[in-house]
Coordinates of N, CA and C in Angstrom, one line a residue:
X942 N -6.6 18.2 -8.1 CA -7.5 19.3 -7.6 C -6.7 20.5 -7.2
X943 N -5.8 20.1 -6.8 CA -4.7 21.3 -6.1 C -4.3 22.2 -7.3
X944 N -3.4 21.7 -8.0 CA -3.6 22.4 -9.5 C -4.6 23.0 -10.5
X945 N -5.5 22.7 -10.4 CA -6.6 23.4 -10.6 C -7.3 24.3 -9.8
X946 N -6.8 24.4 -8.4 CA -7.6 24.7 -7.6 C -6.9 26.0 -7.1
X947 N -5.3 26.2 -8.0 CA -4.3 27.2 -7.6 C -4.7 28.4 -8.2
X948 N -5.6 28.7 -9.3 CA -5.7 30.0 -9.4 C -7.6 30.4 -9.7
X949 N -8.1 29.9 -8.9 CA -9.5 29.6 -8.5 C -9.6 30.1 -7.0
X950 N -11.3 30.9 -7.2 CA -11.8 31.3 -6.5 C -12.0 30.1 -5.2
X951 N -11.4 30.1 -3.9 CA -12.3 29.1 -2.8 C -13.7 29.4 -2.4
X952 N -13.7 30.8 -2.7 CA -14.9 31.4 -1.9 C -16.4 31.2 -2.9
X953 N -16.4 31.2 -4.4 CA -17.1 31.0 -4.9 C -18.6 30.0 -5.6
X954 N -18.0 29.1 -4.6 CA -19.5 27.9 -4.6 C -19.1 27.6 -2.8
X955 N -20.4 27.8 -2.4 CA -20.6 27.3 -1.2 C -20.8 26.3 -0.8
X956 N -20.3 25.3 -0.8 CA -20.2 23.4 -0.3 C -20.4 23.3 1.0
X957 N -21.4 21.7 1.4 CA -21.6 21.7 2.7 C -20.0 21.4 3.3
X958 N -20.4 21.7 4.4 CA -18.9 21.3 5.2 C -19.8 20.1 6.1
X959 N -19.5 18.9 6.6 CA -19.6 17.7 6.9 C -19.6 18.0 8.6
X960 N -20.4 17.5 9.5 CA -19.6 17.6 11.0 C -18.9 19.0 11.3
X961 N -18.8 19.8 10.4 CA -18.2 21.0 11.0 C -18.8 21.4 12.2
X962 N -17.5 22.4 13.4 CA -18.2 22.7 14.7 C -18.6 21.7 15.6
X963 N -19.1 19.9 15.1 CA -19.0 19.6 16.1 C -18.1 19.5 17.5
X964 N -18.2 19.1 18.4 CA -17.3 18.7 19.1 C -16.6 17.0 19.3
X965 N -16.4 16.4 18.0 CA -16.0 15.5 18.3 C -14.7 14.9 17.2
X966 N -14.3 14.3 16.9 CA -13.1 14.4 15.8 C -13.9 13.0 14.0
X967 N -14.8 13.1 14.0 CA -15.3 12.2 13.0 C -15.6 12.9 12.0
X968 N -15.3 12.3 10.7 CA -15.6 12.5 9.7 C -16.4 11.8 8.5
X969 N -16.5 12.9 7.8 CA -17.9 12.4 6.7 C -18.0 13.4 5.3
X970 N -17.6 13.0 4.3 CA -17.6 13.8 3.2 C -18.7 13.5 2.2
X971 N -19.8 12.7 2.6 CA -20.8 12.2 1.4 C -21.2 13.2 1.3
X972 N -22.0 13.8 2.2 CA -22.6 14.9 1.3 C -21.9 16.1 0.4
X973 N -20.8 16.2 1.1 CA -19.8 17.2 0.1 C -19.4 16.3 -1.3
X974 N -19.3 15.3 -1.2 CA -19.0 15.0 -2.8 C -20.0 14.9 -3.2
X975 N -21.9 14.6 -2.8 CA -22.4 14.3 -3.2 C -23.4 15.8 -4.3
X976 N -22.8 17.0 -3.3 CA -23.3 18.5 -3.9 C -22.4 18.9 -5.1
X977 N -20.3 18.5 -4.8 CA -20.1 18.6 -5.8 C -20.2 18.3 -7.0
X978 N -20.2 16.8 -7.0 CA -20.8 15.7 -8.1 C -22.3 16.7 -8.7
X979 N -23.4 17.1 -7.6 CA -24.2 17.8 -8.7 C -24.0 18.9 -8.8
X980 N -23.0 19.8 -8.1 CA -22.5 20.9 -9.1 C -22.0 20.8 -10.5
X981 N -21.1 20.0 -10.2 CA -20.8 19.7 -11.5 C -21.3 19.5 -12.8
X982 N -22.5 18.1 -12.6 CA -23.4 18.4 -13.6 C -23.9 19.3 -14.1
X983 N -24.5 20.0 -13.1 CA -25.0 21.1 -13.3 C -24.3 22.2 -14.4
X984 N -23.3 22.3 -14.0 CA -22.3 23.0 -15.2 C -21.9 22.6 -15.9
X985 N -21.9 21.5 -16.2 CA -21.6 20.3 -17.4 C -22.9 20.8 -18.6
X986 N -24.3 21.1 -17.9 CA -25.7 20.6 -18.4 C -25.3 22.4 -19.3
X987 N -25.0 22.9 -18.5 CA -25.1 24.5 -18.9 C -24.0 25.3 -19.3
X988 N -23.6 24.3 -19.5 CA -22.0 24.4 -20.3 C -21.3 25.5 -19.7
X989 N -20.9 25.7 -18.5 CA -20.4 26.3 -17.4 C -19.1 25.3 -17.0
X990 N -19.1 24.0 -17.1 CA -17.7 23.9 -16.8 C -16.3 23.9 -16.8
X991 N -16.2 24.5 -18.3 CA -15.2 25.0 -18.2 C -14.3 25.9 -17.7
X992 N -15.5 27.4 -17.7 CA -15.3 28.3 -17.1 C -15.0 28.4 -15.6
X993 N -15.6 27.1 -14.8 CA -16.0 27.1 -13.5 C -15.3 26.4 -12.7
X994 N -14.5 25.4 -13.5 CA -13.5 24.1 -12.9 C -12.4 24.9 -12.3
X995 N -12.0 25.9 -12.1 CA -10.8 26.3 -11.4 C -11.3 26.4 -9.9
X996 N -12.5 27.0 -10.0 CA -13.2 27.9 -8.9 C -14.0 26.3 -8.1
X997 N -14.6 25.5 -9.1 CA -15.3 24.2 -8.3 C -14.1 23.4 -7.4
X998 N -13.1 23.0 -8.6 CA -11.6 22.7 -6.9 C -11.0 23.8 -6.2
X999 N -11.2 25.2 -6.1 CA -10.8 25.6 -5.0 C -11.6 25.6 -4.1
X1000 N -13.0 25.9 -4.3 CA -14.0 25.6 -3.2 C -13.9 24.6 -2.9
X1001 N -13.7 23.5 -3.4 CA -13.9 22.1 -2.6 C -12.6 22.0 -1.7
X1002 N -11.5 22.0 -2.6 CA -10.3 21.8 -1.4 C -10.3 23.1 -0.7
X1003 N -10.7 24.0 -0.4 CA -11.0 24.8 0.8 C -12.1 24.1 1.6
X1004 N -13.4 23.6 1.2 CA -14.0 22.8 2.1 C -13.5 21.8 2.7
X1005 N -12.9 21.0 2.2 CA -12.4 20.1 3.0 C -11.0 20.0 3.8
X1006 N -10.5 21.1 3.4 CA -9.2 21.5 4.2 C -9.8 22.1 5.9
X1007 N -11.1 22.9 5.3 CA -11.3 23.6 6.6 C -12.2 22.6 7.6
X1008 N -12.5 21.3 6.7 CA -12.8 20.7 7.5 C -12.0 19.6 8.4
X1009 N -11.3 19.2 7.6 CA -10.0 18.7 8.1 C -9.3 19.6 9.4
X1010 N -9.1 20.9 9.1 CA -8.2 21.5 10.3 C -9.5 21.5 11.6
X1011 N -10.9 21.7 11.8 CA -11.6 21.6 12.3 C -11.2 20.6 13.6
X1012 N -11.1 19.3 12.0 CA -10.9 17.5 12.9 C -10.1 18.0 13.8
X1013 N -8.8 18.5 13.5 CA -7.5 18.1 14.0 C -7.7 19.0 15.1
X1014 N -8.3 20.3 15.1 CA -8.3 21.0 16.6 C -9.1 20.2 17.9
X1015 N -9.9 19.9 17.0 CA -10.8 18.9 18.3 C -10.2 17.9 18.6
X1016 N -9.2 17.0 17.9 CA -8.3 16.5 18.2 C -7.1 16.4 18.9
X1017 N -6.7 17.9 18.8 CA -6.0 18.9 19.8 C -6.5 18.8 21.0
X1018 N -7.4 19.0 21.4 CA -8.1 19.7 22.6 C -8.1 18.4 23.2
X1019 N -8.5 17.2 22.6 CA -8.6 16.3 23.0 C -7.3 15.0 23.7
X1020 N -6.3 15.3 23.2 CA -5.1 15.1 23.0 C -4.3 15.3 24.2
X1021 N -4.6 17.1 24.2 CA -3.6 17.8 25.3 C -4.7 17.6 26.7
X1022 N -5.4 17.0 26.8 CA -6.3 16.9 27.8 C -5.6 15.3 28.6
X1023 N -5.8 14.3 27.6 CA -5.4 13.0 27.7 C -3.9 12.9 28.1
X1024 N -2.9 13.2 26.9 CA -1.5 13.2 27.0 C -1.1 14.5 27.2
X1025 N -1.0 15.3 28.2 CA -0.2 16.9 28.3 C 1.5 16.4 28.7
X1026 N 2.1 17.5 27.8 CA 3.4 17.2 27.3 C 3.7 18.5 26.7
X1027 N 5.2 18.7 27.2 CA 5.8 19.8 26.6 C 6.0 20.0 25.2
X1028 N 6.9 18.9 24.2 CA 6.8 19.0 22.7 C 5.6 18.5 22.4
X1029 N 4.8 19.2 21.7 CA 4.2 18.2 21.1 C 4.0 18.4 19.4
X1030 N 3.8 17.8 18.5 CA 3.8 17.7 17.1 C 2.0 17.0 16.7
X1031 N 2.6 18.2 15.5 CA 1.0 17.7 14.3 C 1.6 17.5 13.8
X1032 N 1.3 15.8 13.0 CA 1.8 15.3 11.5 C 1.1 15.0 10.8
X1033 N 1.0 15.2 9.4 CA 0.0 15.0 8.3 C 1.2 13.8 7.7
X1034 N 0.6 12.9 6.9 CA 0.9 11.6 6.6 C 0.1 11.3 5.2
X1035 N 0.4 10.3 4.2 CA -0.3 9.6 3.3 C -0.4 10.9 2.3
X1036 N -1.2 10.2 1.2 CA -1.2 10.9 -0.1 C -2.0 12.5 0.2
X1037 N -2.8 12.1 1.5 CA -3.0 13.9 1.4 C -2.1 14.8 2.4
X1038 N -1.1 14.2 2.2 CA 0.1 15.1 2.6 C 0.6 16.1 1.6
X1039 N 0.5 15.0 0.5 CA 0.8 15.8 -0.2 C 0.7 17.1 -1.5
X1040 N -0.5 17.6 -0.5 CA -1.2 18.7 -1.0 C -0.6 20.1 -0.2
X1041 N 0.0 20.8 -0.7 CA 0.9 22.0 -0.1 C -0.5 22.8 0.6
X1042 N -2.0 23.3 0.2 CA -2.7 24.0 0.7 C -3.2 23.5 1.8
X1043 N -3.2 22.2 2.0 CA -3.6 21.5 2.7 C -2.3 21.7 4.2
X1044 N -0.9 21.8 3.7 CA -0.4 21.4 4.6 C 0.1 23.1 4.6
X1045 N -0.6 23.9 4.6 CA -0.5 25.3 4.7 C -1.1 25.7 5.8
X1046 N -2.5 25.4 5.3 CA -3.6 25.4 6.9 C -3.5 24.5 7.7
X1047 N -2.2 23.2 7.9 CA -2.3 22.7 9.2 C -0.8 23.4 9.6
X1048 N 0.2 23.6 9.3 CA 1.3 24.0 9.0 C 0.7 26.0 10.4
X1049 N -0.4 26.4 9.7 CA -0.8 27.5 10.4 C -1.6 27.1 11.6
X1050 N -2.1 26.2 11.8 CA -2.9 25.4 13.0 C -2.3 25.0 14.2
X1051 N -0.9 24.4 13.7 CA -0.1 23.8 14.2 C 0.9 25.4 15.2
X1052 N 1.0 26.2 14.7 CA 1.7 27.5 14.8 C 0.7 28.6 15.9
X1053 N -0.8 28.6 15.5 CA -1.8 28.8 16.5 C -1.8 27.8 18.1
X1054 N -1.7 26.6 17.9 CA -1.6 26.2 19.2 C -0.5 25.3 20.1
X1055 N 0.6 25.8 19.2 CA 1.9 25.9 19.7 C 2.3 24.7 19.6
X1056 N 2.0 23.7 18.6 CA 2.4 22.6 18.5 C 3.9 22.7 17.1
X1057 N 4.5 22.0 17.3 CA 5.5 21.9 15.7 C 4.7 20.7 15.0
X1058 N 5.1 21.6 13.8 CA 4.3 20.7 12.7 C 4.9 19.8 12.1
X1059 N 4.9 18.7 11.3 CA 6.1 17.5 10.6 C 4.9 17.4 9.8
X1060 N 5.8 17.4 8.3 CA 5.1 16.7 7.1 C 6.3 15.6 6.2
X1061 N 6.2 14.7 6.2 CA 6.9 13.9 5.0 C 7.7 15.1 3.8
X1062 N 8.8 14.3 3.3 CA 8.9 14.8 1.8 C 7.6 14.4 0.9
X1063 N 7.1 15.6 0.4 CA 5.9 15.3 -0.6 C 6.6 14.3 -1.3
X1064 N 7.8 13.7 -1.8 CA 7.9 12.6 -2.8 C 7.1 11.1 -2.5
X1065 N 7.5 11.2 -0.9 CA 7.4 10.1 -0.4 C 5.4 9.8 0.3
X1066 N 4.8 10.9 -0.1 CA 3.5 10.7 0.5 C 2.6 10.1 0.3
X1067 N 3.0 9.5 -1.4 CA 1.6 8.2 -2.3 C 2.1 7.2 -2.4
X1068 N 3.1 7.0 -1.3 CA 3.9 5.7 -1.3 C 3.7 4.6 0.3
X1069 N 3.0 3.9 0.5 CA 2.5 3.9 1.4 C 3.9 2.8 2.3
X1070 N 4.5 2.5 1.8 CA 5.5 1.5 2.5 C 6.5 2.4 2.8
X1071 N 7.0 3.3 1.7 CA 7.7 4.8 2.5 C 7.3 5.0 3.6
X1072 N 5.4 5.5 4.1 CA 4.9 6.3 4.6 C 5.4 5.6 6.2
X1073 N 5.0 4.0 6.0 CA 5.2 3.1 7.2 C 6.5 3.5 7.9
X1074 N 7.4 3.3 6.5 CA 8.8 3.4 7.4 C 8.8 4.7 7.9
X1075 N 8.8 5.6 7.5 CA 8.9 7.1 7.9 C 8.3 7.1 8.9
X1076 N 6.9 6.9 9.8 CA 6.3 6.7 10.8 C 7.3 6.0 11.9
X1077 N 7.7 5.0 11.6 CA 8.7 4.0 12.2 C 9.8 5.1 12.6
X1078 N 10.7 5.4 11.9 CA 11.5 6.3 12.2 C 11.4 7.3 12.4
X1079 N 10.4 8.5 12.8 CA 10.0 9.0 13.8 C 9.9 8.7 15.3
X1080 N 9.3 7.5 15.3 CA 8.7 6.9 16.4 C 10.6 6.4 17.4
X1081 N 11.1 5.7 16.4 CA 12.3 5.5 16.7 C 13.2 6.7 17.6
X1082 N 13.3 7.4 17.0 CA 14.2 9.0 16.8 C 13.9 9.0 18.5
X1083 N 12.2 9.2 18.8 CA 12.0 9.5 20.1 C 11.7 8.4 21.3
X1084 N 12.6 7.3 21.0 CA 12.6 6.2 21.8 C 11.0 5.6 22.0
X1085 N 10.4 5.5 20.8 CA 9.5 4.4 21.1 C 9.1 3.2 20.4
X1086 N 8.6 2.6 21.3 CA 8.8 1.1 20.4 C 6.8 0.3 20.7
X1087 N 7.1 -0.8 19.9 CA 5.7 -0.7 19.6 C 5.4 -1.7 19.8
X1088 N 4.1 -2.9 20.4 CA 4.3 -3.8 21.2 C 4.0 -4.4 19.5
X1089 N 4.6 -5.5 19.4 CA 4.3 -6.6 17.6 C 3.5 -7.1 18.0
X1090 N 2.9 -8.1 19.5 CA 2.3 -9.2 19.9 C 1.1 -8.7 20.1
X1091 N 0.3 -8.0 19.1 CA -1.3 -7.4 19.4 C -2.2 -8.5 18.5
X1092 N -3.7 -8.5 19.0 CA -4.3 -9.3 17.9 C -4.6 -8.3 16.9
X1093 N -4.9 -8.2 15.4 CA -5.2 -8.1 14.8 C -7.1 -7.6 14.6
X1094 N -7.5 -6.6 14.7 CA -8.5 -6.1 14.6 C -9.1 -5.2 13.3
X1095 N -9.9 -6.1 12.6 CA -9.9 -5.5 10.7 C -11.0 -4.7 11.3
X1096 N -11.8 -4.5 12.7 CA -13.1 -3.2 12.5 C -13.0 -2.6 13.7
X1097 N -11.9 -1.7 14.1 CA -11.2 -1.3 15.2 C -12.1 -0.1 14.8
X1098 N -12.7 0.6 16.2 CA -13.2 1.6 16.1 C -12.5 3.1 16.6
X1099 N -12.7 3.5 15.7 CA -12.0 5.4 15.1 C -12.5 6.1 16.5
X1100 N -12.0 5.9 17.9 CA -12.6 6.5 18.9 C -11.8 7.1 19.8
X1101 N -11.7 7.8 20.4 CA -10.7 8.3 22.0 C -10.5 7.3 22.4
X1102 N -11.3 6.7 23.1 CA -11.2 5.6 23.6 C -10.1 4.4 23.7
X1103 N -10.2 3.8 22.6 CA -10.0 2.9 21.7 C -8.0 3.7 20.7
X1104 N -7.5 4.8 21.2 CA -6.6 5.0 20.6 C -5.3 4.9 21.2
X1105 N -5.7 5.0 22.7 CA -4.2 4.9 23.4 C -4.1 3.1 23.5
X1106 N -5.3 2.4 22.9 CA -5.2 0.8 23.6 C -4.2 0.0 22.2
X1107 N -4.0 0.5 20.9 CA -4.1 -0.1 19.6 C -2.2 -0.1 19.8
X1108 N -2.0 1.2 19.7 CA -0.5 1.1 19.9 C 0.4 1.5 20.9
X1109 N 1.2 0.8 21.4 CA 2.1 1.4 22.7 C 3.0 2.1 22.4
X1110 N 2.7 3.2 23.3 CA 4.1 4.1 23.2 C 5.1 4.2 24.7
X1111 N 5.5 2.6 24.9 CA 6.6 2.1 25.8 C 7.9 3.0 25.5
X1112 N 8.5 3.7 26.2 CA 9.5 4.0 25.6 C 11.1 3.7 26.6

């Protein structure tokens, strides 16, 4: 998408944005794949795709980058409320790290609210046992260690709540 998306219009199909503006950090892209998917067709039917495929992935990955930076401020807010701390760091991680526009607008987010930003070598970002270690050795660098003796929870819920309990940052 990023390649395609590099000399394409973002501003030119207007896609829902998911949870935007809420105030909370969750996410949901059905309906946005589900408008693209019939944009698509739609240009497929009317033989518009060709012409349109640059401009359909820059809108999309602008929609969802801007929804993504959205997440992450509310996450911010949320963050420095919970843990206030002099350094603090935004890291982007896993294969959508490794989208440069993506890590442009957090890269600028990160710079608005005075956090430093950390991204992986893009080589290493669709590599998920890299990703682990890299995580590890971060965590290391700043003296923390992580308790091993947890139970195992396969439907751990994505909440505030529930984030400072999962991993310890004993240091």
């Amino acid at each position: 998408i990023e390649k395609k998306a590099r000399n394409g219009n973002p501003k030119k199909f207007n896609l829902p944005k998911p949870l935007i503006n809420k105030k909370n950090c969750d996410f949901s892209f059905s309906g946005l794949k589900t408008a693209t998917n019939r944009l698509c067709k739609r240009m497929k039917l009317e033989k518009k795709m060709k012409k349109n495929v640059k401009d359909i992935c820059a809108s999309f990955q602008e929609t969802v980058c801007e929804v993504i930076v959205d997440r992450c401020r509310n996450a911010v807010k949320i963050f420095n409320k919970r843990f206030p701390s002099k350094e603090i760091r935004l890291v982007i991680v896993g294969g959508v790290a490794s989208n440069n526009y993506l890590r442009s607008k957090l890269s600028f987010l990160a710079k608005e609210i005075n956090f430093s930003f950390i991204a992986p070598p893009k080589e290493l970002c669709t590599d998920n046992a890299a990703m682990i270690a890299w995580a590890a050795i971060e965590r290391i660098k700043i003296g923390m260690k992580g308790d091993i003796n947890f139970k195992p929870t396969p439907r751990w819920q994505l909440n505030v709540s529930n984030s400072s309990k999962r991993i310890s940052n004993k240091r």
